[in-house]
XYZ file of C-alpha atoms in Angstrom:
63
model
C 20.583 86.902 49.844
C 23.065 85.781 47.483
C 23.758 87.496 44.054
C 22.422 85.343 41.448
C 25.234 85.912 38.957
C 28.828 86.842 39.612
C 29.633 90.029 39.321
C 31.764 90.149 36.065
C 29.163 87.997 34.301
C 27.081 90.336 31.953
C 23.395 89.604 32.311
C 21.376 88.937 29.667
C 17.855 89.664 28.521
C 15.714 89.907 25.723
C 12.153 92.383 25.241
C 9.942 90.652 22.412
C 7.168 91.991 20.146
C 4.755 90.506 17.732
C 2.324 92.060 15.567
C -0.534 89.197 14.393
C -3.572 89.803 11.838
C -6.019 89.189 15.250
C -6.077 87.106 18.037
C -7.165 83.619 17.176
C -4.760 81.185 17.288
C -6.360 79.503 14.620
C -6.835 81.657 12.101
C -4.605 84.848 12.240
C -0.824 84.625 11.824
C 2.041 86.411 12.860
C 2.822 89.293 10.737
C 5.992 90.880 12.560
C 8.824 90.024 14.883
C 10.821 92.955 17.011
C 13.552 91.587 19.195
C 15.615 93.805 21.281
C 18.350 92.258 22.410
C 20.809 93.811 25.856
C 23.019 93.135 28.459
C 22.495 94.889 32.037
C 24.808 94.595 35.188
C 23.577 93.588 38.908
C 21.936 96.550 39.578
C 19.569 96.838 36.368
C 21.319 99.056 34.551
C 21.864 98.909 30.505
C 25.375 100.206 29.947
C 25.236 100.328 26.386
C 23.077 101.054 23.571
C 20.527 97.401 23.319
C 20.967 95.728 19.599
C 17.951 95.294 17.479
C 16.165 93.044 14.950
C 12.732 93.569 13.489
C 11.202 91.069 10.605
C 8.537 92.217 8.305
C 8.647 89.326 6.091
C 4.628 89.137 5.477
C 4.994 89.717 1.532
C 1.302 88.303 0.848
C -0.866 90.562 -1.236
C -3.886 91.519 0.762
C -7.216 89.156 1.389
């Protein structure tokens, strides 16, 4: 099997999170965004800390 990438090319991936107010697409929202953002080599590893980004911008007094 071939590698996919070569071998000095840093991989890139991304784990996402979202907190909503329920889980109909109609009528609940999306309260909350967490992205963690990181680079791994061929064999899977991390080799540095991942960056990350998290949006609590749901400023709407309560129903």
């Amino acid at each position: 099997m071939a590698p996919f990438a070569p071998a000095h090319v840093p991989l890139k991936g991304i784990i996402l999170d979202t907190e909503t107010t329920g889980l109909s697409v109609r009528k609940d929202e999306i309260i909350e965004i967490g992205v963690i953002a990181f680079t791994f080599d061929a064999a899977g590893r991390i080799p540095r800390p991942p960056s990350r980004y998290i949006d609590r911008s749901d400023n709407r007094p309560p129903a």
